[in-house]
mmCIF file of C-alpha atoms in Angstrom:
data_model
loop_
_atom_site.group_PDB
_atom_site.id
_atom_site.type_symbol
_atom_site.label_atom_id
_atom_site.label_comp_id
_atom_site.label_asym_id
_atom_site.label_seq_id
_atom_site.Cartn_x
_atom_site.Cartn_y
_atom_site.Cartn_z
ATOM 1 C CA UNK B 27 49.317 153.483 73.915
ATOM 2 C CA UNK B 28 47.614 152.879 70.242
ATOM 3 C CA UNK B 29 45.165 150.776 70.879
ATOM 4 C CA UNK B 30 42.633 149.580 67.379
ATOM 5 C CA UNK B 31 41.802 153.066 65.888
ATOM 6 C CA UNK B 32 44.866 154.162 63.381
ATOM 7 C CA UNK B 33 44.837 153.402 59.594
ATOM 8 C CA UNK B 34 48.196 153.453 58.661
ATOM 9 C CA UNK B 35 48.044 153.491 54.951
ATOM 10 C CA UNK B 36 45.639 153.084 52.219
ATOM 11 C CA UNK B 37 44.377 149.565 51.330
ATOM 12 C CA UNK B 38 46.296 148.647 48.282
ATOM 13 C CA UNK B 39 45.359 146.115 45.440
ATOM 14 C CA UNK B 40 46.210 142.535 45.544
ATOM 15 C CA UNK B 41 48.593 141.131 42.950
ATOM 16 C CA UNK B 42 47.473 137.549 43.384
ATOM 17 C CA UNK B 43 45.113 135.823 45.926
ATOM 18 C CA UNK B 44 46.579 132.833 47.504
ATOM 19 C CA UNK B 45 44.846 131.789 50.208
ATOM 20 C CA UNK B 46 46.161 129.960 52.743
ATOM 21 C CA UNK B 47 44.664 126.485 53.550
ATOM 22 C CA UNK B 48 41.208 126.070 55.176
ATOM 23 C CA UNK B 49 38.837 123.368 55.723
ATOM 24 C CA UNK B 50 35.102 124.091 55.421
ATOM 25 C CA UNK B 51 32.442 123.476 57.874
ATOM 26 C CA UNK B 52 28.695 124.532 58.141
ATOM 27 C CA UNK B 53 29.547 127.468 56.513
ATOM 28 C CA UNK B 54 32.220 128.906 58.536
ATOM 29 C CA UNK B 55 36.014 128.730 58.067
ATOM 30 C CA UNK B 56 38.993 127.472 60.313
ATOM 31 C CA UNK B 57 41.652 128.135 59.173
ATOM 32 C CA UNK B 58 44.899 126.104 59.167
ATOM 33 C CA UNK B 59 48.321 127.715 58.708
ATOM 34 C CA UNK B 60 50.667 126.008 56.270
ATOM 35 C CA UNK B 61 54.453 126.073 58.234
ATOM 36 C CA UNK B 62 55.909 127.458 55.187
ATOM 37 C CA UNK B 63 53.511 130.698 55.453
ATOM 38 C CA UNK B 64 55.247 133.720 57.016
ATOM 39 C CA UNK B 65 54.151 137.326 56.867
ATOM 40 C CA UNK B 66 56.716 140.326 55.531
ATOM 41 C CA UNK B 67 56.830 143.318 57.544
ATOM 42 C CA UNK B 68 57.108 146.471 55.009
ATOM 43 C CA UNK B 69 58.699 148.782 57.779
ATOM 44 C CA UNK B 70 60.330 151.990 56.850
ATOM 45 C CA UNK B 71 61.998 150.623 53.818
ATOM 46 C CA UNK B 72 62.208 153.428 51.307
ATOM 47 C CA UNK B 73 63.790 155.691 53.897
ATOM 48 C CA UNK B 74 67.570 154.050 53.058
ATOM 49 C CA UNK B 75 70.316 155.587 54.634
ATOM 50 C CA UNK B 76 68.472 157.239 56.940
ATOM 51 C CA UNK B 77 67.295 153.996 59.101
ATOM 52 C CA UNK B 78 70.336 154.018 61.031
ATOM 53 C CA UNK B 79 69.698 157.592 62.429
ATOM 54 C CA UNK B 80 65.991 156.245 63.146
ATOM 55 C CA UNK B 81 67.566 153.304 64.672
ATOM 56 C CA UNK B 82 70.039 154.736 66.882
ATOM 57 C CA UNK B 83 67.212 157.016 68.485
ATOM 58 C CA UNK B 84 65.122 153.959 69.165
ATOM 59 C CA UNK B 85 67.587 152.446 70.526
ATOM 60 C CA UNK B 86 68.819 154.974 73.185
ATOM 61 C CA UNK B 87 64.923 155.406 74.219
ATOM 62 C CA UNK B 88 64.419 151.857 74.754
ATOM 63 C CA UNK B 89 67.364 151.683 77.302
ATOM 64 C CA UNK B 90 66.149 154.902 78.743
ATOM 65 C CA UNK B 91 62.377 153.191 78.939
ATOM 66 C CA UNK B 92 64.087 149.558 80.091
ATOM 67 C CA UNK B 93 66.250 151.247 82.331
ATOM 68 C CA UNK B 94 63.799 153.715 84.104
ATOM 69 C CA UNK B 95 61.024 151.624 84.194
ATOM 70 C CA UNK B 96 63.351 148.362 85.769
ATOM 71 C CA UNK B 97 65.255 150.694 88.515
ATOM 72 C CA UNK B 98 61.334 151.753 89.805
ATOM 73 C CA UNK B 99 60.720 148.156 89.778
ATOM 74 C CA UNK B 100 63.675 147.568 92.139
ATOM 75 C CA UNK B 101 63.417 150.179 94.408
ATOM 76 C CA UNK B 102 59.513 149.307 95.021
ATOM 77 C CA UNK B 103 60.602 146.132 95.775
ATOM 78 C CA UNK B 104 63.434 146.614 97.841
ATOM 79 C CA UNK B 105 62.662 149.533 100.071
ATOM 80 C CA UNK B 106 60.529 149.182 102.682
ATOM 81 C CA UNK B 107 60.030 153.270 102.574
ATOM 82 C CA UNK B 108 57.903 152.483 99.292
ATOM 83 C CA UNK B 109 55.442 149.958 100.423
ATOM 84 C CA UNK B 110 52.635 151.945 99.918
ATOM 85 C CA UNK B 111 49.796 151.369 97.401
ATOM 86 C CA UNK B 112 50.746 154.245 94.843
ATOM 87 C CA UNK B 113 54.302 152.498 94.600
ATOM 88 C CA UNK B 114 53.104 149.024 94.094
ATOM 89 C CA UNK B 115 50.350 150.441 91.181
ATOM 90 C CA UNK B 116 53.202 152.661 89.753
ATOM 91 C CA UNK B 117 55.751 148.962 89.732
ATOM 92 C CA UNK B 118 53.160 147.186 88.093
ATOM 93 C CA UNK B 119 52.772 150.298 85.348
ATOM 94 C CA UNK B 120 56.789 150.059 84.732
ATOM 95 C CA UNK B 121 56.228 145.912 84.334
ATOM 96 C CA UNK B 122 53.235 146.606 81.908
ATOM 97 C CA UNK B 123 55.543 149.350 79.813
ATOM 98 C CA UNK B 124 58.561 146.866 79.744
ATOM 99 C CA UNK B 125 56.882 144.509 78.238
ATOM 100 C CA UNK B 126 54.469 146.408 75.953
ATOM 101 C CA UNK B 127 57.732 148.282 74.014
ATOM 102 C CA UNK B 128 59.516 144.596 74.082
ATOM 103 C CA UNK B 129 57.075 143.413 71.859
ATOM 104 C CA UNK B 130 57.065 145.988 69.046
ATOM 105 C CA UNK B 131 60.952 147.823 69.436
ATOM 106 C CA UNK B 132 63.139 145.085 69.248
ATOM 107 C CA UNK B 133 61.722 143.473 66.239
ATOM 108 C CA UNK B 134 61.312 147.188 64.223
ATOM 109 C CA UNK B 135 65.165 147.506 65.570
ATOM 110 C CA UNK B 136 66.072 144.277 63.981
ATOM 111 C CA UNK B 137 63.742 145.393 60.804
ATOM 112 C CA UNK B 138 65.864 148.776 60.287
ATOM 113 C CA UNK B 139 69.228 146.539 60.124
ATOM 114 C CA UNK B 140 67.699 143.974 57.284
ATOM 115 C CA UNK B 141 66.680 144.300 53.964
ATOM 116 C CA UNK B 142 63.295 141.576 54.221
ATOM 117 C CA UNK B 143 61.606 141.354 57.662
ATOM 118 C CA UNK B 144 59.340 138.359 58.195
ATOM 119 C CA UNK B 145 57.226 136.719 61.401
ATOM 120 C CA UNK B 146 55.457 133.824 61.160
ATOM 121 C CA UNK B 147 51.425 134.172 61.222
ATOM 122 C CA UNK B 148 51.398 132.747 64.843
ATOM 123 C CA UNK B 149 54.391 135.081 66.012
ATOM 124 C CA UNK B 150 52.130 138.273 63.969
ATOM 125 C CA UNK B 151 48.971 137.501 66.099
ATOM 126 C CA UNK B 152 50.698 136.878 69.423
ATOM 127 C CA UNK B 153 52.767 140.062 68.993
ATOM 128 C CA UNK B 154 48.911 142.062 67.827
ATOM 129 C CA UNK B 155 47.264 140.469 71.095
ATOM 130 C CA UNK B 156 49.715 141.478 73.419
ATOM 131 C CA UNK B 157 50.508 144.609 71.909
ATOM 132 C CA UNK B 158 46.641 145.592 72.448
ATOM 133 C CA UNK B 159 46.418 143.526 75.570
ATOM 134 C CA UNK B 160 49.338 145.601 77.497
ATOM 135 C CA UNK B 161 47.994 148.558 75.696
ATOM 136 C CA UNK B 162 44.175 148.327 77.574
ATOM 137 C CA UNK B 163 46.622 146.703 80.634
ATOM 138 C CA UNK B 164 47.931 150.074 81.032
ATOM 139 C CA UNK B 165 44.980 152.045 80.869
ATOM 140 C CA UNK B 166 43.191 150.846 83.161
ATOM 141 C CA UNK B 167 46.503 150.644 85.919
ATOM 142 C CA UNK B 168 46.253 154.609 85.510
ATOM 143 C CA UNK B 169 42.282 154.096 86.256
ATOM 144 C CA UNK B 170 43.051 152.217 89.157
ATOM 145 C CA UNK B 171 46.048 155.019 89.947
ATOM 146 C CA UNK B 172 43.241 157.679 89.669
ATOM 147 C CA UNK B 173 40.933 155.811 92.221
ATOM 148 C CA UNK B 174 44.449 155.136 94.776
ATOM 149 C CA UNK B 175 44.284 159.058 94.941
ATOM 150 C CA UNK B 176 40.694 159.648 95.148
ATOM 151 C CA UNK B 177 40.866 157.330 98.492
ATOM 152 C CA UNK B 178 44.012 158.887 99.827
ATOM 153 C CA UNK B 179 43.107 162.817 99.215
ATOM 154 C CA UNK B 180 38.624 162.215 100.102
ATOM 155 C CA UNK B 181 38.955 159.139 102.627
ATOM 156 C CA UNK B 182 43.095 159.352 103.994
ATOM 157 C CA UNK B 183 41.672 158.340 107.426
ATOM 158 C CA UNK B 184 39.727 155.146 105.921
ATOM 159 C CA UNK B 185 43.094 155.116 103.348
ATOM 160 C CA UNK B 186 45.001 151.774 104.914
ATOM 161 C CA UNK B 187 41.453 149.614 105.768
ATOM 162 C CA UNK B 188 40.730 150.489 101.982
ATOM 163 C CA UNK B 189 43.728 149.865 100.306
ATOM 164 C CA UNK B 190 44.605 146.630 101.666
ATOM 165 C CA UNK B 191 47.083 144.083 100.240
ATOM 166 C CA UNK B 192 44.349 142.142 98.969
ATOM 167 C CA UNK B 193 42.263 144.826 97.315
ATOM 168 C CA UNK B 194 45.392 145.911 95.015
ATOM 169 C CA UNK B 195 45.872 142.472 94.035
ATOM 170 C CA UNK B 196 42.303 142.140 93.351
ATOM 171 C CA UNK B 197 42.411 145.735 91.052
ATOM 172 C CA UNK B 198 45.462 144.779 89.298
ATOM 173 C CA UNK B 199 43.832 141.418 88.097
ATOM 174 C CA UNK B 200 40.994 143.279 87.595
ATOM 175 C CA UNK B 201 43.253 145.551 85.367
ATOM 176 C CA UNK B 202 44.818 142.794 83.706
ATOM 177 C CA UNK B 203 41.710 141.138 82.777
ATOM 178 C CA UNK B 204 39.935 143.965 81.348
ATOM 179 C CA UNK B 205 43.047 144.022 78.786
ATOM 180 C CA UNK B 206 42.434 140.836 78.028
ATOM 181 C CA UNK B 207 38.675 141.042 77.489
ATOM 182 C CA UNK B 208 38.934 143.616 75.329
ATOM 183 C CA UNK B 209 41.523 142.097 73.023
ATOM 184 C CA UNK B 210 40.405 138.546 73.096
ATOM 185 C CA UNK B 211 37.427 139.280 70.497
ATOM 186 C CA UNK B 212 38.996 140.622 67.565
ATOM 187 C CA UNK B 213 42.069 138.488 68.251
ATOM 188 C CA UNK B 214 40.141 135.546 68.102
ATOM 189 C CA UNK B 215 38.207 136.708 64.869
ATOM 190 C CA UNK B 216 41.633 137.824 63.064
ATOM 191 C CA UNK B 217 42.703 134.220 63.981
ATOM 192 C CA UNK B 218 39.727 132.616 61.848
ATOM 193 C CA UNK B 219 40.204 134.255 58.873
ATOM 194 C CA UNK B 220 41.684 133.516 55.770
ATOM 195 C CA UNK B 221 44.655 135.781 54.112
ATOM 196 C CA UNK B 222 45.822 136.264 50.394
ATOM 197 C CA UNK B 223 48.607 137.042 49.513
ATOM 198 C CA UNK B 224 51.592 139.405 48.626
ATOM 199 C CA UNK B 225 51.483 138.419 52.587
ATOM 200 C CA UNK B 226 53.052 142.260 53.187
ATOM 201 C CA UNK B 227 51.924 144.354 56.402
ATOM 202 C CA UNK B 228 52.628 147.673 55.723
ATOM 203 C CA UNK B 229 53.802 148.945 59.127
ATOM 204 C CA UNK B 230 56.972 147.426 61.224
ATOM 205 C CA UNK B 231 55.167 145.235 63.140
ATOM 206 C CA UNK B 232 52.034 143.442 63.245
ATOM 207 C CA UNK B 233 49.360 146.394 63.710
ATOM 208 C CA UNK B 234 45.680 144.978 63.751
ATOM 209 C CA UNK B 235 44.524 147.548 61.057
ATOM 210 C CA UNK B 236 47.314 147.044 58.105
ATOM 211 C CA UNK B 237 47.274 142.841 59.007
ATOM 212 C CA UNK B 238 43.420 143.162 58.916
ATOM 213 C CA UNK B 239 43.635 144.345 55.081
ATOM 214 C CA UNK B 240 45.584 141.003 54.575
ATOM 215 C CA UNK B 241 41.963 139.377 54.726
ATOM 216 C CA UNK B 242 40.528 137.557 51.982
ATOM 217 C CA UNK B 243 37.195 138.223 52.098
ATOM 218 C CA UNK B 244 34.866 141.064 54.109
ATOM 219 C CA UNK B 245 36.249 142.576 57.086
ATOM 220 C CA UNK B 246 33.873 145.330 58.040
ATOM 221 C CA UNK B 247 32.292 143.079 61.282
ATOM 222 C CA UNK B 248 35.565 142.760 62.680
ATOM 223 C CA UNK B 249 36.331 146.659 62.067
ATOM 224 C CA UNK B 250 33.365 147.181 63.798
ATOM 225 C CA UNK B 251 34.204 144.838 66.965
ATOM 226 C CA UNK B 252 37.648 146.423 66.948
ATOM 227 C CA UNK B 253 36.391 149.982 67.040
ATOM 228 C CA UNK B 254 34.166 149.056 69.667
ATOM 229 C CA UNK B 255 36.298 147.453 71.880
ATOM 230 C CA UNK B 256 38.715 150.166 71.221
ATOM 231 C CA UNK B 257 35.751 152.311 72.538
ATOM 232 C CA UNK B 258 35.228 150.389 75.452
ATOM 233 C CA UNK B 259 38.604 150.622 76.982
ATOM 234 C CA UNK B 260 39.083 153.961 76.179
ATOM 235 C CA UNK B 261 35.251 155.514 77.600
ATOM 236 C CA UNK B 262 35.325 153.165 80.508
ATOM 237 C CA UNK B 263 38.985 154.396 81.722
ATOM 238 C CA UNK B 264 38.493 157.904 80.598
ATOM 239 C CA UNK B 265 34.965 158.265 82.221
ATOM 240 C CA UNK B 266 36.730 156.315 85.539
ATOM 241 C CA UNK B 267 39.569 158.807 85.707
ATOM 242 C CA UNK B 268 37.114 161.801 84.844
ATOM 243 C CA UNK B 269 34.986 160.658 87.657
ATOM 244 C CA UNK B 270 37.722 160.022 90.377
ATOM 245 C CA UNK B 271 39.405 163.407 89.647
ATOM 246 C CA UNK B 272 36.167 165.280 89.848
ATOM 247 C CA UNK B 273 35.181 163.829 93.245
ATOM 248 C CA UNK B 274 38.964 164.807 93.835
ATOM 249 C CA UNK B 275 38.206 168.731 92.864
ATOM 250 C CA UNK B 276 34.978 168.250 95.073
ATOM 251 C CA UNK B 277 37.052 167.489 98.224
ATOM 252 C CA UNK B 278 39.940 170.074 97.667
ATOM 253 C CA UNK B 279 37.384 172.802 97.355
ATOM 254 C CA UNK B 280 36.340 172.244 100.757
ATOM 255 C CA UNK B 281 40.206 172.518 101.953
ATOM 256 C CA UNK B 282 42.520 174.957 103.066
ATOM 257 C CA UNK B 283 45.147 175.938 101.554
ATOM 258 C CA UNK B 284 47.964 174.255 103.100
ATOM 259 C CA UNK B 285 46.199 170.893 102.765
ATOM 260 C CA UNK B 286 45.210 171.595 99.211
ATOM 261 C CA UNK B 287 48.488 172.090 97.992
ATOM 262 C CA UNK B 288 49.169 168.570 99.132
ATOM 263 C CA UNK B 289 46.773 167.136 97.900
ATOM 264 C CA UNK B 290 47.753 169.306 94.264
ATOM 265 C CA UNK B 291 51.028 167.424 95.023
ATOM 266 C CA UNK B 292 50.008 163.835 95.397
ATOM 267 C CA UNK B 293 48.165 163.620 92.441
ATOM 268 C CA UNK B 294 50.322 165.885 89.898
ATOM 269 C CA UNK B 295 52.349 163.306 88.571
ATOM 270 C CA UNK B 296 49.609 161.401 88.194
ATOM 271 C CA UNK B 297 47.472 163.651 86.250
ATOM 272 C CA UNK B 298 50.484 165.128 83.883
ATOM 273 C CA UNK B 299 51.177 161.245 82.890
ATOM 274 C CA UNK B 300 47.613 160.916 81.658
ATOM 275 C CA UNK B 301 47.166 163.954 80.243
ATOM 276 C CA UNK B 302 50.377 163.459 77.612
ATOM 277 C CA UNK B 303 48.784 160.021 77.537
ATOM 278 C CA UNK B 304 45.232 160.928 76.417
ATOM 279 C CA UNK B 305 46.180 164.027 74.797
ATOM 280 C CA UNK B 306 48.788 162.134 72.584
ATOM 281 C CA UNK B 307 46.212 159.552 71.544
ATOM 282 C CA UNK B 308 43.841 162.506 70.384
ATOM 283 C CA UNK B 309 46.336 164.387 68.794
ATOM 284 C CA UNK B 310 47.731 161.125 66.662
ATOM 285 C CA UNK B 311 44.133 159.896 65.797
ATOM 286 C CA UNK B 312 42.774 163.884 64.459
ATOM 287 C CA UNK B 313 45.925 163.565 62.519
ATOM 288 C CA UNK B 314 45.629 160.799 60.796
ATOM 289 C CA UNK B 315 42.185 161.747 60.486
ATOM 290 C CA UNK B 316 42.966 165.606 58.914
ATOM 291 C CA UNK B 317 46.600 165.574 57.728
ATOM 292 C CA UNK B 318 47.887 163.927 54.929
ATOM 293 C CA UNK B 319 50.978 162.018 55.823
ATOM 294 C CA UNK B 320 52.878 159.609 53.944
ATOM 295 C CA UNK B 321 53.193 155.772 55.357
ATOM 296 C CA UNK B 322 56.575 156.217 56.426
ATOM 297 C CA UNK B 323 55.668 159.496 58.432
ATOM 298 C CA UNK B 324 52.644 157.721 60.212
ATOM 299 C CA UNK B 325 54.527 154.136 60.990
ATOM 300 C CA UNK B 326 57.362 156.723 62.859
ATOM 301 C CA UNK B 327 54.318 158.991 64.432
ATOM 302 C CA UNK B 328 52.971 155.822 65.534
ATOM 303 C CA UNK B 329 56.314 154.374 66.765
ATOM 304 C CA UNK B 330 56.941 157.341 68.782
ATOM 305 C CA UNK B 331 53.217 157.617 70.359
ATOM 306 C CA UNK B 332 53.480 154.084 71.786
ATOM 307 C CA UNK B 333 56.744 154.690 73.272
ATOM 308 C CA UNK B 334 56.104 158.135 74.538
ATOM 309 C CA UNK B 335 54.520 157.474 77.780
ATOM 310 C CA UNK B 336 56.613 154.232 78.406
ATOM 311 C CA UNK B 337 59.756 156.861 77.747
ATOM 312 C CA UNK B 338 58.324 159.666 80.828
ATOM 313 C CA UNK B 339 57.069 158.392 82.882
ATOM 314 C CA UNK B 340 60.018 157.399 85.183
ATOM 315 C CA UNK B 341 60.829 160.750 84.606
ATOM 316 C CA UNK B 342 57.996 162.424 85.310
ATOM 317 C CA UNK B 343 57.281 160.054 88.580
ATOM 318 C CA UNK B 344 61.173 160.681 89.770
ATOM 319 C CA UNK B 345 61.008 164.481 89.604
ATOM 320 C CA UNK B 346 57.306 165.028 91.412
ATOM 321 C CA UNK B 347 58.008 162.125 94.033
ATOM 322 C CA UNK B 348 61.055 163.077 96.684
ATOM 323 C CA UNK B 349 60.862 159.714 98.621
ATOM 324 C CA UNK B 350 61.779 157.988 94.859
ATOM 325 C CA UNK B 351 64.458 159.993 94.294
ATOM 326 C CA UNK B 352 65.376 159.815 97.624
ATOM 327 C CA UNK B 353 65.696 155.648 97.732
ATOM 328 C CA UNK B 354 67.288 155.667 94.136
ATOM 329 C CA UNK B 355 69.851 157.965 95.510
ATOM 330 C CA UNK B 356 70.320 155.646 98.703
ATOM 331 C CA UNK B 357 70.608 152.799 96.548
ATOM 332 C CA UNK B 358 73.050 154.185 93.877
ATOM 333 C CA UNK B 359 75.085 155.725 96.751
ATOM 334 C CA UNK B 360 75.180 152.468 98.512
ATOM 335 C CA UNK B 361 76.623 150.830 95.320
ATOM 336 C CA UNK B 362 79.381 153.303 94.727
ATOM 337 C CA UNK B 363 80.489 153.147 98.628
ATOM 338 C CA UNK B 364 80.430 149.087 97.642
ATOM 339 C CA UNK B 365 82.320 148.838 94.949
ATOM 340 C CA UNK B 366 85.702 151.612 96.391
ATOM 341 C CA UNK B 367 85.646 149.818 99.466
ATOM 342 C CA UNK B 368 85.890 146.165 97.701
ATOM 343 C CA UNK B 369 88.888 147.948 95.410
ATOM 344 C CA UNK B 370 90.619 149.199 98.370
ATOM 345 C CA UNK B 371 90.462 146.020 100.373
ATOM 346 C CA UNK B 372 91.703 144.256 97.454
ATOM 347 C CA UNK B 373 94.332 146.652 96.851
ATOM 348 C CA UNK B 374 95.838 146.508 100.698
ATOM 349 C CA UNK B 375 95.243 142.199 101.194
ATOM 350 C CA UNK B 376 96.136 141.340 97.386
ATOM 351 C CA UNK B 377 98.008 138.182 99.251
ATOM 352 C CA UNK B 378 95.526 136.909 101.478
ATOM 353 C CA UNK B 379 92.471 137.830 99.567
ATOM 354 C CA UNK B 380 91.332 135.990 96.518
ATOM 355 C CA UNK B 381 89.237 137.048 93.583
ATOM 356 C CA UNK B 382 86.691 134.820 94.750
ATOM 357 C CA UNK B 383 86.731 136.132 98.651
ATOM 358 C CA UNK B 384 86.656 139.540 97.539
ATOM 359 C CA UNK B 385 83.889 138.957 95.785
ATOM 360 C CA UNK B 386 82.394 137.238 99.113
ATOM 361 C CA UNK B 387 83.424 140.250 101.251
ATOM 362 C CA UNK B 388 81.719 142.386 98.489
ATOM 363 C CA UNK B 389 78.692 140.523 98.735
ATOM 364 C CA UNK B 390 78.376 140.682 102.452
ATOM 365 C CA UNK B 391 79.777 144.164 102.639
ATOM 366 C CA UNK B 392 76.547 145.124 100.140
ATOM 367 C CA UNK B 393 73.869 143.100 102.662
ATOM 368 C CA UNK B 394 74.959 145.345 104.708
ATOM 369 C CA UNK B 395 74.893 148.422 103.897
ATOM 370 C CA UNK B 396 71.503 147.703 102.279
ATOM 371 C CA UNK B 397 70.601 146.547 106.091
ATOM 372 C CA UNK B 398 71.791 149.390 107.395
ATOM 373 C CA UNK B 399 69.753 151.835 105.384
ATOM 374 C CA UNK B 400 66.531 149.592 105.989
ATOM 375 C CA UNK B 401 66.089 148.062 102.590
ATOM 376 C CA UNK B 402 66.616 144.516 103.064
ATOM 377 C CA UNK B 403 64.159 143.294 105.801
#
């Protein structure tokens, strides 16, 4: 998940500087966006034919992420077999990656099919907040992941008083606002400034680095804020994680070998999805750093970094956990058996049954199979 640290291309010269409107007070500027100002996204322009083969692999990966992330959603909800903490934590990490590729795929998608790609300056720094936002959001859900299995592997007698419905509510707020505090600063100081134009961001969408060179004037305090912000979320849930899988280690030492293996278990997919996470982020930000990559090369580095953990981790969570793949088989088998029984009792009462009461009988016939198998309570 990037979050404020990646350069994506050199700060070029301006041709002109047209500022937009602003109105003058004590010093400091507010600024006030003409309706006719829009910002042009640069995207991956120069590659030319080769945009549709870019944008037929992001679309299959954002139906794979919208897909896997949405049928984790539903089963959490709908079985009663997944009501435990690490299920609700792991629903509201699907939600967060939904929503955090929505607001940067679709629009690079709809930049690869047109020649010009604009977004109005509002639209630019609502799409920056919550791409940052979601970004921290996510984070910290893994933090709050790590501490779930610190209480269920050190304390699993104290495990249910702990985690109680109220306490997960409280850490996913708590999750939630973190994100927000640390985007909310240099959000709100990208807001106040002035741009000039050619109004071009050289990515494909609005990322807080290439829209920050749009600036008329100094920027170095807000790189600073960003960096340290960026540093904030990143120590704090690194450190947190650290810490909860050391005490972790500290408790497994003291087990046998039977119980350590489960407890290897519970936390492996887990601790693989924020390893590729972290590891990812380091590997993307040394390059950048070290290697010297062309614009295009970085935008589709970055593209793919952001959408890499969104992408596995309903695979990596359906292959280490049994009872998920267990309830998504129940509930795709359920469907089949559904839908050939509706068919065959349409096919021997074609007379007596309408489309509309089949479509009743399927209904019911679905409520209760679902009842049946204990998923609609």
């Amino acid at each position: 998940m990037e979050l404020f640290l990646f350069d994506i291309s050199p700060e070029s010269p301006r041709e002109s500087f047209l500022p937009l409107s602003t109105n003058h007070r004590s010093g400091s500027v507010n600024v006030t966006w003409e309706p006719d100002v829009t910002f042009f996204i640069q995207g991956l322009a120069s590659l030319g034919e080769k945009k549709m083969i870019l944008f037929v692999i992001l679309l299959l990966g954002y139906i794979i992420i919208l897909g896997g992330n949405s049928m984790i959603i539903f089963v959490a909800l709908t079985d009663s077999k997944l009501s435990s903490p690490m299920y609700f934590f792991l629903s509201n990490l699907s939600f967060v990656d939904i929503v955090y590729t929505t607001t940067t795929i679709p629009n690079m998608l709809s930049g690869l099919l047109t020649y010009v790609k604009t977004i109005s300056v509002p639209g630019c720094f609502l799409q920056m907040y919550f791409f940052i936002q979601l970004a921290v959001t996510g984070r910290a859900i893994l933090t709050v992941m790590a501490y779930d299995r610190y209480v269920a592997i050190c304390n699993p007698l104290r495990y249910t008083a702990i985690m109680t419905r109220p306490v997960r509510l409280i850490l996913i707020a708590g999750a939630w606002s973190f994100g927000a505090f640390c985007t909310l600063p240099s959000a709100a100081m990208g807001w106040q400034r002035s741009y000039c134009s050619p109004y071009v961001v050289r990515h494909s969408w609005c990322d807080p680095s290439s829209v920050r060179r749009l600036a008329c004037g100094d920027t170095s305090v807000d790189s600073i804020v960003s960096l340290s912000f960026a540093m904030v979320s990143l120590l704090t849930t690194g450190v947190l994680i650290l810490t909860s899988y050391a005490l972790i280690g500290v408790s497994m030492s003291r087990m046998g070998v039977a119980q350590r293996l489960k407890a290897v278990g519970t936390c492996a997919a887990h601790l693989i999805v924020v390893s590729i996470s972290y590891g990812s982020a380091s590997f993307v930000y040394i390059s950048y750093r070290v290697g010297n990559f062309s614009p295009e090369v970085r935008i589709i580095v970055s593209v793919l970094y952001s959408a890499l953990t969104p992408f596995l981790n309903p695979m990596i969570y359906s292959l280490r956990s049994k009872e998920l793949r267990d309830s998504i088989r129940s509930i795709m088998k359920s469907r089949v058996n559904t839908e050939e029984y509706t068919e065959n009792t349409a096919q021997f009462y074609p007379e007596n049954l309408g489309g509309a009461s089949v479509r009743a009988l399927s209904i019911l016939i679905n409520n209760t199979c679902f009842r049946d198998k204990g998923l609609v309570y």
